[in-house]
PDB file of C-alpha atoms in Angstrom:
ATOM      1  CA  PHE A   1       0.000   0.000   0.000  1.00  0.00           C
ATOM      2  CA  HIS A   2       2.639   2.526   1.054  1.00  0.00           C
ATOM      3  CA  GLN A   3       4.803   1.829  -1.980  1.00  0.00           C
ATOM      4  CA  LEU A   4       1.863   2.295  -4.369  1.00  0.00           C
ATOM      5  CA  MET A   5       0.781   5.513  -2.669  1.00  0.00           C
ATOM      6  CA  ASN A   6       4.318   6.907  -2.755  1.00  0.00           C
ATOM      7  CA  GLN A   7       4.597   5.964  -6.415  1.00  0.00           C
ATOM      8  CA  ALA A   8       1.322   7.762  -7.206  1.00  0.00           C
ATOM      9  CA  MET A   9       2.548  10.866  -5.362  1.00  0.00           C
ATOM     10  CA  THR A  10       5.906  10.822  -7.156  1.00  0.00           C
ATOM     11  CA  VAL A  11       4.278  10.543 -10.585  1.00  0.00           C
ATOM     12  CA  MET A  12       1.835  13.330  -9.690  1.00  0.00           C
ATOM     13  CA  ASP A  13       4.594  15.639  -8.425  1.00  0.00           C
ATOM     14  CA  GLN A  14       6.692  15.055 -11.550  1.00  0.00           C
ATOM     15  CA  GLY A  15       3.695  15.650 -13.809  1.00  0.00           C
ATOM     16  CA  MET A  16       2.831  18.905 -12.087  1.00  0.00           C
ATOM     17  CA  LYS A  17       6.433  20.137 -12.245  1.00  0.00           C
ATOM     18  CA  GLN A  18       6.675  19.249 -15.950  1.00  0.00           C
ATOM     19  CA  ALA A  19       3.332  20.759 -16.945  1.00  0.00           C
ATOM     20  CA  PRO A  20       3.858  23.212 -19.820  1.00  0.00           C
ATOM     21  CA  MET A  21       3.420  26.747 -18.536  1.00  0.00           C
ATOM     22  CA  ALA A  22       2.146  29.497 -20.837  1.00  0.00           C
ATOM     23  CA  GLY A  23       2.047  32.446 -18.478  1.00  0.00           C
ATOM     24  CA  ASN A  24      -1.752  32.349 -18.752  1.00  0.00           C
ATOM     25  CA  PRO A  25      -3.313  31.546 -15.360  1.00  0.00           C
ATOM     26  CA  ASP A  26      -6.203  29.600 -16.891  1.00  0.00           C
ATOM     27  CA  HIS A  27      -3.912  27.491 -19.072  1.00  0.00           C
ATOM     28  CA  ASP A  28      -1.364  26.933 -16.327  1.00  0.00           C
ATOM     29  CA  PHE A  29      -4.047  25.991 -13.785  1.00  0.00           C
ATOM     30  CA  ALA A  30      -5.504  23.353 -16.110  1.00  0.00           C
ATOM     31  CA  ALA A  31      -2.074  22.064 -17.146  1.00  0.00           C
ATOM     32  CA  MET A  32      -1.055  21.514 -13.531  1.00  0.00           C
ATOM     33  CA  MET A  33      -4.403  20.214 -12.315  1.00  0.00           C
ATOM     34  CA  ILE A  34      -4.536  17.390 -14.854  1.00  0.00           C
ATOM     35  CA  PRO A  35      -1.629  15.462 -13.284  1.00  0.00           C
ATOM     36  CA  HIS A  36      -2.903  16.459  -9.827  1.00  0.00           C
ATOM     37  CA  HIS A  37      -6.290  14.888 -10.572  1.00  0.00           C
ATOM     38  CA  GLN A  38      -4.633  11.846 -12.137  1.00  0.00           C
ATOM     39  CA  GLY A  39      -2.646  11.432  -8.933  1.00  0.00           C
ATOM     40  CA  ALA A  40      -5.874  11.472  -6.922  1.00  0.00           C
ATOM     41  CA  ILE A  41      -7.333   8.849  -9.270  1.00  0.00           C
ATOM     42  CA  ASP A  42      -4.254   6.664  -8.883  1.00  0.00           C
ATOM     43  CA  MET A  43      -4.409   6.957  -5.082  1.00  0.00           C
ATOM     44  CA  ALA A  44      -8.127   6.175  -5.095  1.00  0.00           C
ATOM     45  CA  LYS A  45      -7.408   3.004  -7.082  1.00  0.00           C
ATOM     46  CA  VAL A  46      -4.897   1.972  -4.423  1.00  0.00           C
ATOM     47  CA  GLU A  47      -7.583   2.513  -1.783  1.00  0.00           C
ATOM     48  CA  LEU A  48      -9.912   0.228  -3.731  1.00  0.00           C
ATOM     49  CA  LEU A  49      -7.207  -2.442  -3.910  1.00  0.00           C
ATOM     50  CA  HIS A  50      -6.301  -2.346  -0.215  1.00  0.00           C
ATOM     51  CA  GLY A  51      -8.909  -0.388   1.758  1.00  0.00           C
ATOM     52  CA  LYS A  52     -11.694  -2.024   3.726  1.00  0.00           C
ATOM     53  CA  ASP A  53     -13.726   0.920   5.034  1.00  0.00           C
ATOM     54  CA  PRO A  54     -16.936   1.116   2.964  1.00  0.00           C
ATOM     55  CA  VAL A  55     -17.223   4.902   3.314  1.00  0.00           C
ATOM     56  CA  LEU A  56     -13.678   5.495   2.091  1.00  0.00           C
ATOM     57  CA  ARG A  57     -14.064   2.923  -0.707  1.00  0.00           C
ATOM     58  CA  ARG A  58     -17.198   4.740  -1.890  1.00  0.00           C
ATOM     59  CA  LEU A  59     -15.353   8.051  -1.731  1.00  0.00           C
ATOM     60  CA  ALA A  60     -12.504   6.530  -3.766  1.00  0.00           C
ATOM     61  CA  GLN A  61     -14.996   5.397  -6.415  1.00  0.00           C
ATOM     62  CA  GLU A  62     -16.484   8.892  -6.558  1.00  0.00           C
ATOM     63  CA  ILE A  63     -13.020  10.440  -6.852  1.00  0.00           C
ATOM     64  CA  ILE A  64     -12.238   8.202  -9.824  1.00  0.00           C
ATOM     65  CA  VAL A  65     -15.437   9.101 -11.659  1.00  0.00           C
ATOM     66  CA  THR A  66     -15.550  12.830 -10.931  1.00  0.00           C
ATOM     67  CA  GLN A  67     -11.874  13.565 -11.404  1.00  0.00           C
ATOM     68  CA  GLN A  68     -11.785  11.654 -14.703  1.00  0.00           C
ATOM     69  CA  GLN A  69     -14.671  13.839 -15.877  1.00  0.00           C
ATOM     70  CA  GLU A  70     -12.852  16.978 -14.720  1.00  0.00           C
ATOM     71  CA  ILE A  71      -9.697  15.905 -16.582  1.00  0.00           C
ATOM     72  CA  VAL A  72     -11.773  15.648 -19.767  1.00  0.00           C
ATOM     73  CA  VAL A  73     -13.074  19.195 -19.223  1.00  0.00           C
ATOM     74  CA  MET A  74      -9.598  20.606 -18.566  1.00  0.00           C
ATOM     75  CA  ARG A  75      -8.093  18.866 -21.607  1.00  0.00           C
ATOM     76  CA  ARG A  76     -10.924  20.183 -23.754  1.00  0.00           C
ATOM     77  CA  GLN A  77     -10.287  23.709 -22.491  1.00  0.00           C
ATOM     78  CA  LEU A  78      -6.567  23.386 -23.135  1.00  0.00           C
ATOM     79  CA  ASP A  79      -7.165  22.052 -26.649  1.00  0.00           C
ATOM     80  CA  GLN A  80      -9.963  24.387 -27.707  1.00  0.00           C
ATOM     81  CA  THR A  81      -9.847  27.715 -25.986  1.00  0.00           C
ATOM     82  CA  LEU A  82      -6.663  28.414 -24.088  1.00  0.00           C
ATOM     83  CA  PRO A  83      -3.485  29.677 -25.728  1.00  0.00           C
ATOM     84  CA  HIS A  84      -0.745  27.067 -25.839  1.00  0.00           C
ATOM     85  CA  PRO A  85       2.749  27.770 -24.577  1.00  0.00           C
ATOM     86  CA  ARG A  86       5.213  28.792 -27.228  1.00  0.00           C
ATOM     87  CA  GLN A  87       7.406  26.068 -28.630  1.00  0.00           C
ATOM     88  CA  SER A  88      11.171  26.633 -28.793  1.00  0.00           C
ATOM     89  CA  GLY A  89      12.008  28.882 -31.679  1.00  0.00           C
ATOM     90  CA  GLU A  90       8.393  29.785 -32.358  1.00  0.00           C
ATOM     91  CA  SER A  91       7.730  33.467 -32.836  1.00  0.00           C
ATOM     92  CA  ARG A  92       4.502  35.381 -32.539  1.00  0.00           C
TER      93      ARG A  92
END
């Protein structure tokens, strides 16, 4: 359990640190929250594998469903409406 939770946290932290920043608060918020939500999903899956408390297992199931839906919304916003960070060598 502890190893899986630490692994989920490490992946989440790395994803948040590597999120492409654009200098646009809306873009940067979504870019960082996607790996944050994925980390919560990964931790909730560990709870379902090892946890016994029915209240916490139900909460873990809800986290998986709701945060997956929120990731879809944030990806859609990043893809459709928010300016993307400049690529190396790209000029505007």
